[in-house]
Short mmCIF file of C-alpha atoms in Angstrom, two decimals:
data_model
loop_
_atom_site.label_atom_id
_atom_site.label_comp_id
_atom_site.label_asym_id
_atom_site.label_seq_id
_atom_site.Cartn_x
_atom_site.Cartn_y
_atom_site.Cartn_z
CA MET A 1 196.24 -9.08 128.65
CA LYS A 2 192.53 -9.42 129.30
CA THR A 3 190.53 -11.80 131.43
CA MET A 4 186.87 -12.51 132.17
CA LEU A 5 185.58 -11.20 135.52
CA PHE A 6 182.37 -11.41 137.43
CA LEU A 7 183.72 -10.00 140.71
CA LEU A 8 185.23 -6.63 140.02
CA ALA A 9 185.11 -2.94 140.76
CA VAL A 10 186.57 0.45 140.43
CA ALA A 11 188.34 3.27 142.17
CA CYS A 12 187.77 6.45 144.14
CA SER A 13 187.63 10.03 142.92
CA GLY A 14 190.49 12.39 142.13
CA TYR A 15 192.61 12.66 139.02
CA ALA A 16 196.15 11.39 139.04
CA GLN A 17 198.56 14.29 138.69
CA VAL A 18 199.08 14.12 134.94
CA PRO A 19 201.77 16.38 133.45
CA ASP A 20 200.87 18.38 130.33
CA VAL A 21 203.96 17.09 128.53
CA ILE A 22 205.69 13.72 128.97
CA ARG A 23 209.09 13.03 127.43
CA ILE A 24 209.99 9.39 126.74
CA LYS A 25 213.63 8.54 126.20
CA GLY A 26 214.47 6.69 123.00
CA GLY A 27 214.69 2.93 123.37
CA GLU A 28 212.08 2.63 126.14
CA GLY A 29 209.69 0.50 124.20
CA ASP A 30 206.42 -0.15 126.09
CA GLU A 31 203.65 1.66 127.93
CA LYS A 32 205.49 1.41 131.26
CA ALA A 33 207.93 3.98 129.90
CA VAL A 34 205.17 6.51 130.68
CA PRO A 35 205.27 7.49 134.39
CA PHE A 36 202.50 5.95 136.54
CA ALA A 37 200.91 9.36 137.26
CA SER A 38 200.56 10.00 133.53
CA ARG A 39 199.70 6.41 132.64
CA TYR A 40 196.68 6.07 134.94
CA ARG A 41 193.54 8.04 135.69
CA TYR A 42 194.06 7.66 139.45
CA ASP A 43 197.16 7.91 141.62
CA GLN A 44 196.69 4.31 142.77
CA PHE A 45 194.40 1.30 142.27
CA ARG A 46 191.29 1.89 144.38
CA GLU A 47 188.07 0.17 145.30
CA GLY A 48 185.02 0.40 143.08
CA LYS A 49 182.26 -1.56 141.36
CA VAL A 50 181.53 -3.08 137.97
CA LEU A 51 177.92 -3.55 136.82
CA TYR A 52 177.07 -5.95 133.98
CA LEU A 53 174.05 -5.92 131.67
CA ASN A 54 172.81 -9.21 133.18
CA GLY A 55 172.64 -7.62 136.64
CA THR A 56 175.88 -9.16 137.94
CA THR A 57 178.10 -6.86 139.99
CA GLY A 58 181.55 -7.16 141.49
CA GLU A 59 184.14 -5.32 143.52
CA ALA A 60 187.93 -5.02 143.20
CA ARG A 61 190.77 -2.51 143.07
CA LEU A 62 190.72 -0.88 139.64
CA ASN A 63 192.31 1.93 137.69
CA TYR A 64 191.90 3.25 134.16
CA ASN A 65 195.04 2.95 132.01
CA ILE A 66 195.02 6.09 129.85
CA VAL A 67 197.76 4.84 127.53
CA LEU A 68 196.15 1.48 126.74
CA SER A 69 192.52 2.67 127.09
CA GLU A 70 191.88 -0.25 129.44
CA MET A 71 190.09 -0.60 132.75
CA GLN A 72 192.57 -2.64 134.81
CA PHE A 73 192.33 -4.45 138.15
CA ILE A 74 194.58 -6.20 140.64
CA ASP A 75 193.76 -9.91 140.79
CA ALA A 76 194.09 -12.28 143.77
CA ARG A 77 197.76 -12.94 142.94
CA GLY A 78 198.57 -9.24 142.81
CA ASP A 79 198.89 -9.15 139.02
CA THR A 80 197.57 -6.27 136.93
CA MET A 81 194.90 -7.47 134.49
CA ALA A 82 192.57 -5.77 132.03
CA LEU A 83 188.81 -6.01 132.34
CA ALA A 84 187.52 -8.11 129.43
CA ASN A 85 184.17 -8.47 127.63
CA GLU A 86 183.47 -4.74 127.78
CA SER A 87 180.41 -5.19 125.56
CA LEU A 88 178.73 -6.88 128.56
CA LEU A 89 179.30 -3.88 130.83
CA ARG A 90 176.54 -1.58 131.94
CA MET A 91 178.84 0.79 133.80
CA VAL A 92 181.90 0.99 136.01
CA THR A 93 181.70 3.26 139.04
CA VAL A 94 184.78 4.83 140.58
CA GLY A 95 183.79 6.40 143.85
CA ASP A 96 181.26 9.01 142.70
CA HIS A 97 182.51 8.77 139.11
CA VAL A 98 180.91 6.68 136.37
CA PHE A 99 182.43 5.15 133.22
CA PHE A 100 180.48 3.82 130.24
CA TYR A 101 182.06 1.62 127.59
CA ASP A 102 181.48 2.33 123.90
CA PRO A 103 182.77 -0.31 121.42
CA LEU A 104 184.16 2.36 119.08
CA LYS A 105 185.11 5.11 121.51
CA GLY A 106 186.31 3.12 124.50
CA TYR A 107 185.76 4.12 128.14
CA LEU A 108 183.93 7.43 128.60
CA GLU A 109 183.89 9.05 132.02
CA VAL A 110 180.79 11.08 132.89
CA VAL A 111 181.77 14.57 134.06
CA ASP A 112 178.29 16.10 134.32
CA ASN A 113 174.62 15.06 134.16
CA TYR A 114 171.63 16.89 132.66
CA PRO A 115 168.01 15.79 132.23
CA ASP A 116 168.41 14.80 128.56
CA VAL A 117 172.13 14.23 128.17
CA LYS A 118 175.38 13.38 129.96
CA LEU A 119 178.70 15.06 129.24
CA ALA A 120 181.53 12.51 129.11
CA VAL A 121 185.24 12.58 128.38
CA ARG A 122 187.73 10.14 126.88
CA GLN A 123 191.30 10.63 128.05
CA GLY A 124 194.39 9.69 126.10
CA LEU A 125 197.96 10.58 125.23
CA LYS A 126 199.04 11.77 121.78
CA VAL A 127 202.39 12.33 120.20
CA ALA A 128 203.41 15.99 120.00
CA LYS A 129 206.69 15.29 118.22
CA ARG A 130 209.47 12.80 117.81
CA GLU A 131 213.01 14.09 118.21
CA LYS A 132 215.78 12.68 116.04
CA GLU A 133 218.73 10.92 117.57
CA GLY A 134 221.95 12.91 117.33
CA GLY A 135 225.57 11.97 117.94
CA TYR A 136 226.42 9.49 120.74
CA GLY A 137 222.75 8.48 120.98
CA GLN A 138 221.57 11.89 122.23
CA SER A 139 218.27 13.42 121.17
CA THR A 140 218.62 16.53 119.02
CA GLY A 141 215.55 18.20 120.55
CA SER A 142 214.24 19.07 117.11
CA SER A 143 212.77 17.65 113.90
CA ALA A 144 209.12 17.02 114.73
CA VAL A 145 207.45 14.37 112.56
CA THR A 146 203.81 13.74 111.83
CA SER A 147 203.64 9.95 112.28
CA TYR A 148 202.17 8.75 115.60
CA GLN A 149 204.49 6.15 117.08
CA PHE A 150 202.78 5.61 120.42
CA TYR A 151 199.38 6.82 121.46
CA SER A 152 195.98 5.95 122.82
CA SER A 153 193.49 5.97 119.95
CA GLY A 154 190.38 5.42 122.01
CA THR A 155 190.52 1.67 121.41
CA THR A 156 192.72 -0.92 123.05
CA SER A 157 195.39 -0.78 120.32
CA VAL A 158 198.70 0.91 121.04
CA ASN A 159 201.79 1.15 118.87
CA LYS A 160 205.21 0.64 120.45
CA LEU A 161 207.71 3.40 120.93
CA GLY A 162 210.46 3.75 118.38
CA SER A 163 214.00 2.82 119.36
CA LYS A 164 215.77 6.02 118.33
CA GLY A 165 215.24 9.57 119.53
CA ASP A 166 213.01 10.92 122.28
CA LEU A 167 209.23 11.07 122.06
CA VAL A 168 207.13 13.94 123.43
CA LEU A 169 203.56 13.08 124.47
CA ILE A 170 200.76 15.44 125.47
CA LYS A 171 197.47 14.93 127.30
CA ASP A 172 194.36 14.66 125.16
CA ARG A 173 190.74 15.00 126.31
CA THR A 174 187.89 14.42 123.86
CA TYR A 175 184.32 15.17 124.94
CA PHE A 176 181.15 13.28 124.06
CA LEU A 177 177.41 13.66 124.53
CA VAL A 178 175.69 10.55 125.91
CA ASP A 179 171.93 10.34 125.39
CA GLN A 180 169.36 8.64 127.62
CA ASN A 181 170.01 5.32 125.84
CA ASN A 182 173.76 5.60 126.59
CA ARG A 183 174.56 6.27 122.92
CA ALA A 184 177.61 8.51 122.59
CA GLN A 185 178.43 11.06 119.93
CA PRO A 186 181.19 13.70 119.77
CA ALA A 187 180.40 16.97 121.54
CA THR A 188 179.87 19.19 118.51
CA LYS A 189 177.46 21.92 117.41
CA SER A 190 175.46 19.46 115.30
CA GLY A 191 175.30 17.00 118.20
CA VAL A 192 173.91 19.62 120.59
CA LEU A 193 171.36 20.81 118.03
CA LYS A 194 170.23 17.22 117.45
CA ILE A 195 169.67 16.52 121.15
CA PHE A 196 167.92 19.85 121.75
CA SER A 197 166.08 19.95 118.43
CA LYS A 198 162.90 21.29 120.07
CA ASN A 199 164.79 24.44 120.97
CA ARG A 200 166.93 24.65 117.87
CA ALA A 201 166.36 28.39 117.33
CA GLN A 202 167.35 29.36 120.90
CA VAL A 203 170.38 27.06 120.90
CA THR A 204 171.52 28.39 117.52
CA ALA A 205 171.18 31.95 118.81
CA TYR A 206 173.25 31.07 121.88
CA LEU A 207 176.00 29.53 119.75
CA THR A 208 176.00 32.62 117.53
CA ARG A 209 176.46 35.12 120.35
CA GLU A 210 178.74 33.00 122.57
CA SER A 211 182.20 31.75 121.71
CA VAL A 212 181.91 28.05 122.53
CA ASN A 213 185.04 25.92 122.37
CA PHE A 214 183.84 22.31 122.11
CA ARG A 215 187.16 21.07 123.50
CA LEU A 216 186.82 23.02 126.76
CA GLU A 217 184.86 21.37 129.58
CA ASN A 218 183.67 24.64 131.15
CA ASP A 219 182.32 25.93 127.83
CA LEU A 220 180.44 22.68 127.26
CA LYS A 221 178.97 22.66 130.78
CA LYS A 222 177.78 26.26 130.39
CA LEU A 223 176.19 25.44 127.03
CA LEU A 224 174.44 22.30 128.30
CA ARG A 225 173.14 24.10 131.39
CA TYR A 226 171.62 26.77 129.14
CA CYS A 227 170.07 24.17 126.85
CA SER A 228 168.70 22.14 129.75
CA ASP A 229 167.01 25.20 131.27
CA LEU A 230 165.05 25.95 128.11
CA PRO A 231 161.32 25.08 128.25
CA GLN A 232 160.64 21.69 126.68
#
């Protein structure tokens, strides 16, 4: 559920302890079947701040729901609600952390800043496999399938869990490059070359001699530090 807010805010630093693999028992049919520590970015709802494009700000206890791709808050009645009208957001700060909202990519958390670009990450859960139900309602522990039954797609849409067999979920982190106008694009070779087009030859040479994995945060930070140190 979503609601309009003008007095809101976000949480402190520190990742919730998210397991690499989460097993969901068959028949547990909503996002609360995922343990809290895996469901949320932080280990609890914490204080923070929301900044809107019109200059309005607000404070509240917030947390990012990784499964639903929602920024959620605790309202005055103690209910958990989702922050609405994301298109009106400028940013959401969580302690020293900053989230931007992209209509197509969802909430992107800034993990590092450079003069010409920010490195941001979108967190989610994806299905690794679905295990068939065996005799007496027990999971067989085998038979992976390709269809995604329950996952965060980077938007606010989530499919329900199936009723038969266990589901195995894994953490997923996708990185983006955010330019000075807060426009986000996937962290790829072409994206880096576009942002640092003035130094295309040097950046291409670096990518040729170095083994850069664009899904690894440390590799991306090392690459962006190199690019940012080049003479403009």
